[in-house]
Tab-separated table of C-alpha atoms in Angstrom:
chain	number	residue	atom	x	y	z
S	1	MET	CA	137.888	135.455	70.104
S	2	SER	CA	137.557	132.258	72.298
S	3	LEU	CA	133.908	133.119	72.761
S	4	LEU	CA	133.435	132.946	68.830
S	5	THR	CA	135.591	129.905	68.140
S	6	ASP	CA	135.350	127.659	71.134
S	7	PRO	CA	132.032	125.991	70.089
S	8	PHE	CA	133.338	125.294	66.689
S	9	SER	CA	136.270	123.378	68.017
S	10	LEU	CA	133.988	120.385	68.907
S	11	GLU	CA	133.250	117.868	66.113
S	12	PHE	CA	129.442	117.658	66.461
S	13	VAL	CA	129.190	121.480	66.119
S	14	GLN	CA	131.311	121.487	63.248
S	15	ARG	CA	129.138	118.721	61.584
S	16	ALA	CA	126.195	120.902	62.430
S	17	LEU	CA	127.727	124.008	60.917
S	18	LEU	CA	128.709	122.223	57.448
S	19	GLY	CA	125.153	120.786	57.598
S	20	GLY	CA	123.631	124.141	58.018
S	21	VAL	CA	125.603	125.508	55.286
S	22	LEU	CA	124.626	122.936	52.964
S	23	VAL	CA	120.966	123.357	53.830
S	24	ALA	CA	121.386	127.235	53.374
S	25	VAL	CA	122.711	126.870	49.865
S	26	LEU	CA	119.997	124.304	48.745
S	27	CYS	CA	117.248	126.666	50.631
S	28	ALA	CA	118.826	129.758	48.749
S	29	VAL	CA	118.151	128.014	45.181
S	30	ALA	CA	114.646	127.095	46.175
S	31	GLY	CA	113.878	130.158	48.118
S	32	THR	CA	114.731	132.505	45.344
S	33	TRP	CA	112.256	131.026	43.106
S	34	VAL	CA	109.791	130.816	46.048
S	35	ILE	CA	109.931	134.670	46.481
S	36	VAL	CA	109.919	135.221	42.718
S	37	ARG	CA	106.753	133.002	42.285
S	38	GLY	CA	104.980	133.941	45.568
S	39	MET	CA	105.043	130.450	46.644
S	40	ALA	CA	105.643	130.736	50.472
S	41	PHE	CA	102.434	128.996	51.263
S	42	LEU	CA	103.796	125.943	49.364
S	43	GLY	CA	106.755	125.741	51.409
S	44	GLU	CA	104.820	126.133	54.657
S	45	ALA	CA	102.422	123.379	53.580
S	46	LEU	CA	105.029	121.036	52.358
S	47	ALA	CA	106.827	121.507	55.495
S	48	HIS	CA	103.787	120.429	57.745
S	49	GLY	CA	102.674	117.892	55.114
S	50	MET	CA	106.039	115.972	56.058
S	51	LEU	CA	104.664	115.118	59.565
S	52	PRO	CA	102.566	111.929	58.870
S	53	GLY	CA	105.412	110.444	56.917
S	54	VAL	CA	107.843	111.219	59.610
S	55	ALA	CA	105.670	110.074	62.415
S	56	LEU	CA	105.007	106.600	60.665
S	57	ALA	CA	108.615	106.139	59.912
S	58	THR	CA	109.366	106.847	63.534
S	59	VAL	CA	106.578	104.492	64.957
S	60	LEU	CA	107.683	101.899	62.436
S	61	GLY	CA	111.381	102.218	62.767
S	62	PHE	CA	112.078	103.403	59.333
S	63	PRO	CA	114.496	106.032	58.347
S	64	VAL	CA	112.780	109.379	59.153
S	65	LEU	CA	114.182	111.067	56.147
S	66	LEU	CA	112.660	108.377	54.074
S	67	GLY	CA	109.198	108.926	55.576
S	68	ALA	CA	109.539	112.642	55.137
S	69	ALA	CA	110.475	112.505	51.450
S	70	ALA	CA	107.467	110.023	50.873
S	71	SER	CA	104.857	112.307	52.512
S	72	ALA	CA	106.124	115.419	50.871
S	73	VAL	CA	106.205	113.772	47.334
S	74	VAL	CA	102.518	112.341	48.193
S	75	MET	CA	101.296	115.911	48.945
S	76	SER	CA	102.973	117.398	45.896
S	77	LEU	CA	101.431	114.821	43.742
S	78	GLY	CA	98.149	115.432	45.465
S	79	ILE	CA	98.313	119.167	44.924
S	80	GLY	CA	98.617	118.491	41.114
S	81	VAL	CA	95.873	115.949	40.964
S	82	LEU	CA	93.327	118.312	42.875
S	83	GLN	CA	94.280	121.052	40.512
S	84	ARG	CA	93.554	119.098	37.248
S	85	ARG	CA	90.796	116.667	38.328
S	86	ALA	CA	88.801	118.807	40.731
S	87	ARG	CA	89.314	122.094	39.198
S	88	LEU	CA	90.442	123.880	42.324
S	89	SER	CA	92.863	126.787	42.594
S	90	TYR	CA	96.596	126.369	43.555
S	91	ASP	CA	95.989	127.878	46.954
S	92	THR	CA	92.689	126.022	47.687
S	93	SER	CA	94.465	122.463	46.828
S	94	ILE	CA	97.588	123.481	49.002
S	95	GLY	CA	95.177	124.443	51.731
S	96	LEU	CA	93.130	121.347	51.804
S	97	LEU	CA	96.085	118.898	51.580
S	98	PHE	CA	97.892	120.911	54.243
S	99	VAL	CA	95.144	120.654	56.880
S	100	GLY	CA	94.513	116.979	56.039
S	101	MET	CA	98.183	115.961	56.099
S	102	LEU	CA	98.717	117.939	59.326
S	103	ALA	CA	95.582	116.323	60.984
S	104	LEU	CA	96.925	112.960	59.995
S	105	GLY	CA	100.298	113.569	61.367
S	106	VAL	CA	98.853	114.652	64.681
S	107	ILE	CA	96.789	111.650	64.696
S	108	VAL	CA	99.558	109.412	64.515
S	109	ILE	CA	101.622	111.030	67.070
S	110	SER	CA	98.798	111.055	69.456
S	111	HIS	CA	98.366	107.359	68.896
S	112	ALA	CA	101.899	106.431	69.649
S	113	GLY	CA	102.281	106.469	73.588
S	114	SER	CA	105.795	107.418	74.049
S	115	PHE	CA	106.467	109.937	71.239
S	116	ALA	CA	107.103	113.374	73.130
S	117	THR	CA	110.916	113.502	72.466
S	118	ASP	CA	110.442	112.432	68.670
S	119	ALA	CA	107.509	114.974	68.116
S	120	THR	CA	110.002	117.592	69.540
S	121	ALA	CA	112.684	116.615	67.122
S	122	ILE	CA	110.120	116.510	64.211
S	123	LEU	CA	108.725	119.852	64.999
S	124	PHE	CA	112.056	121.882	65.744
S	125	GLY	CA	114.752	119.834	64.332
S	126	ASP	CA	118.260	118.584	65.951
S	127	ILE	CA	120.877	120.381	63.976
S	128	LEU	CA	123.500	119.257	66.515
S	129	ALA	CA	122.861	115.316	65.950
S	130	ILE	CA	123.637	115.677	62.145
S	131	GLY	CA	126.187	112.853	61.323
S	132	THR	CA	128.448	112.120	58.602
S	133	ASP	CA	125.739	110.085	56.633
S	134	ASP	CA	123.438	112.975	56.875
S	135	LEU	CA	126.043	115.453	55.409
S	136	LEU	CA	126.472	112.756	52.270
S	137	VAL	CA	122.736	113.106	51.738
S	138	LEU	CA	122.741	116.609	52.096
S	139	GLY	CA	125.741	117.064	49.664
S	140	ILE	CA	123.747	114.983	46.996
S	141	ALA	CA	120.798	117.015	47.620
S	142	VAL	CA	122.524	120.342	47.129
S	143	ALA	CA	124.108	118.853	43.814
S	144	ALA	CA	120.767	117.737	42.594
S	145	GLY	CA	118.928	121.001	43.510
S	146	ILE	CA	121.475	123.101	41.756
S	147	ALA	CA	121.461	120.821	38.620
S	148	ALA	CA	117.724	121.050	38.462
S	149	ALA	CA	117.490	124.723	38.824
S	150	ALA	CA	120.460	125.434	36.280
S	151	LEU	CA	118.609	122.937	33.667
S	152	ALA	CA	115.310	124.597	34.101
S	153	HIS	CA	116.520	128.153	34.479
S	154	ARG	CA	114.945	129.436	31.052
S	155	SER	CA	111.848	127.672	31.683
S	156	LEU	CA	111.448	128.910	35.369
S	157	VAL	CA	112.295	132.371	34.112
S	158	ALA	CA	109.667	132.374	31.285
S	159	LEU	CA	107.181	131.052	33.766
S	160	ALA	CA	107.744	133.659	36.401
S	161	VAL	CA	107.307	136.302	33.688
S	162	ASP	CA	104.169	134.940	31.937
S	163	GLU	CA	103.024	131.317	31.540
S	164	ARG	CA	101.333	132.147	28.343
S	165	VAL	CA	104.695	133.375	26.743
S	166	ALA	CA	106.340	130.412	27.958
S	167	ARG	CA	103.956	128.138	26.344
S	168	VAL	CA	104.247	130.039	23.305
S	169	LEU	CA	108.011	129.783	23.219
S	170	HIS	CA	107.711	125.885	23.845
S	171	LEU	CA	109.227	126.242	27.161
S	172	ARG	CA	106.936	123.658	28.829
S	173	PRO	CA	105.669	125.825	31.682
S	174	ARG	CA	103.977	122.724	33.336
S	175	LEU	CA	107.138	120.973	33.469
S	176	ALA	CA	108.889	124.166	34.775
S	177	GLN	CA	106.258	124.379	37.457
S	178	THR	CA	106.859	120.564	38.390
S	179	VAL	CA	110.419	121.332	38.581
S	180	LEU	CA	109.785	124.188	41.022
S	181	VAL	CA	107.792	122.019	43.309
S	182	GLY	CA	110.540	119.256	43.468
S	183	LEU	CA	112.878	122.065	44.278
S	184	VAL	CA	110.916	123.125	47.148
S	185	THR	CA	110.232	119.462	48.201
S	186	LEU	CA	113.986	118.564	48.117
S	187	ALA	CA	114.866	121.863	50.089
S	188	VAL	CA	111.918	121.422	52.729
S	189	VAL	CA	112.781	117.473	53.113
S	190	ALA	CA	116.715	118.040	53.236
S	191	SER	CA	116.156	121.089	55.826
S	192	TYR	CA	113.957	118.975	58.012
S	193	GLN	CA	116.599	117.609	60.319
S	194	ALA	CA	118.304	121.118	60.742
S	195	VAL	CA	115.492	123.194	61.805
S	196	GLY	CA	112.393	121.048	61.859
S	197	SER	CA	108.990	121.208	60.020
S	198	LEU	CA	107.812	124.294	61.892
S	199	LEU	CA	110.966	126.334	61.217
S	200	VAL	CA	112.055	125.266	57.806
S	201	VAL	CA	110.073	127.971	56.158
S	202	GLY	CA	112.123	130.503	57.846
S	203	LEU	CA	115.368	129.145	56.502
S	204	LEU	CA	113.779	128.648	52.946
S	205	VAL	CA	112.309	132.302	52.708
S	206	ALA	CA	114.133	134.692	54.961
S	207	PRO	CA	117.597	134.637	53.601
S	208	ALA	CA	116.131	135.063	49.881
S	209	VAL	CA	113.961	138.025	51.030
S	210	ALA	CA	117.151	139.688	52.600
S	211	ALA	CA	119.022	139.175	49.342
S	212	ARG	CA	116.072	140.163	47.194
S	213	GLN	CA	116.445	143.766	48.635
S	214	TRP	CA	119.770	144.110	47.042
S	215	THR	CA	119.722	142.585	43.541
S	216	GLU	CA	117.160	141.654	41.018
S	217	ARG	CA	119.163	139.131	39.303
S	218	ILE	CA	118.171	135.603	39.903
S	219	PRO	CA	121.532	133.987	40.335
S	220	THR	CA	122.953	136.795	42.234
S	221	THR	CA	120.014	136.598	44.583
S	222	MET	CA	120.682	132.975	45.066
S	223	ALA	CA	124.360	133.553	45.916
S	224	LEU	CA	123.647	136.213	48.193
S	225	ALA	CA	120.867	134.310	49.881
S	226	ALA	CA	123.320	131.409	50.318
S	227	VAL	CA	125.902	133.463	52.044
S	228	ILE	CA	123.217	135.452	54.263
S	229	GLY	CA	121.752	131.881	55.122
S	230	ALA	CA	125.303	130.472	55.940
S	231	LEU	CA	125.858	133.283	58.240
S	232	ALA	CA	122.587	132.743	59.934
S	233	VAL	CA	123.501	129.183	60.676
S	234	ALA	CA	127.026	130.214	62.032
S	235	VAL	CA	125.419	133.059	64.201
S	236	GLY	CA	122.701	131.058	65.336
S	237	LEU	CA	124.814	128.055	66.477
S	238	LEU	CA	127.167	130.455	68.444
S	239	VAL	CA	124.082	132.034	70.126
S	240	SER	CA	122.333	129.111	70.931
S	241	TRP	CA	125.725	127.536	72.428
S	242	HIS	CA	126.091	130.505	74.740
S	243	ALA	CA	122.203	131.355	75.439
S	244	ALA	CA	121.472	127.627	75.830
S	245	THR	CA	118.653	128.037	73.469
S	246	ALA	CA	117.369	125.396	70.806
S	247	ALA	CA	119.833	125.563	68.023
S	248	GLY	CA	117.264	125.163	65.206
S	249	ALA	CA	114.833	127.621	66.185
S	250	THR	CA	117.654	130.026	67.007
S	251	ILE	CA	119.087	129.755	63.308
S	252	ALA	CA	115.614	130.116	62.005
S	253	ALA	CA	115.172	133.414	64.221
S	254	THR	CA	118.573	134.853	63.192
S	255	ALA	CA	117.558	134.228	59.395
S	256	ILE	CA	114.378	136.176	59.920
S	257	LEU	CA	116.170	138.866	61.843
S	258	ALA	CA	118.694	139.248	58.980
S	259	ALA	CA	115.575	139.606	56.489
S	260	GLY	CA	114.372	142.500	58.833
S	261	VAL	CA	117.563	144.172	59.199
S	262	SER	CA	118.039	143.913	55.342
S	263	TRP	CA	114.516	145.482	54.749
S	264	GLY	CA	115.501	148.115	57.129
S	265	LEU	CA	118.604	149.234	55.647
S	266	ARG	CA	117.162	149.153	52.240
S	267	ALA	CA	114.293	151.326	53.228
S	268	VAL	CA	116.573	153.740	55.103
S	269	LEU	CA	118.601	154.076	51.963
S	270	ASP	CA	115.792	154.511	49.541
S	271	ALA	CA	114.275	157.118	51.950
S	272	ALA	CA	117.768	159.140	52.139
S	273	PRO	CA	117.598	162.446	50.397
S	274	ARG	CA	120.177	161.950	47.458
S	275	ARG	CA	122.591	165.124	46.920
S	276	ARG	CA	121.846	167.109	43.924
S	277	PRO	CA	124.938	167.513	41.569
S	278	VAL	CA	126.702	170.790	42.120
S	279	LEU	CA	125.864	171.981	38.581
S	280	ASP	CA	122.219	171.748	39.345
S	281	LEU	CA	122.667	174.206	42.246
S	282	VAL	CA	124.352	176.869	40.263
S	283	PRO	CA	121.663	179.275	38.657
S	284	SER	CA	121.541	179.479	34.942
């Protein structure tokens, strides 16, 4: 048992575990809607779209989380503007801004001379460096995310079913879409320090994919995804400790492995022949 408990006796690992669990809960709430609405590309684009804000904040000495949030908000607003004014499709708007923001971030990173270590933290995260202040920010983000999802639940469900129906029922589908983009933005920004911009989509999507194999109800999927994400954080930290691997990458890989295992088990159970009732075997 000491192999399983020894790493978690250290305070910085305990903070990493608590921070990772908070991230898992927030990603479960946003990630469930991402899966239901088929918006995984948005999560990936926002994760990369944070790069210029994070890079500028690092170079100028501003709080990194503030730079990530500002950059993600600019990208979210830009997607809406391109859709409405330029009459571009949702995917096209995301793709254009995704490439543009990523290119701008790389330009900033390449222009800064001594940026190698910071770039690594930006791309792959540093969950073991989570402090008390970070836990407070994560706690507030989780509370805000759950509250927003609960208040907009009916509108989000109607939007997922049919946007025209939502409009007829006066459930304001455009506002629901804005809330959903805000949820994804909040989850991506809050998860940034834990797993970095390149790996955040794994924690956002994989636990929800794993949970979706076993339940169709939205609240149940969120709860199960939070449990799976929290377990992925604990197992990932444990494996990274003993295998001397990057903690954020190991957590993301564990979450994706959980999704694969869940899908495999569901497929095996669905393919298994069901035993016919005894009465059906008796000739009439």
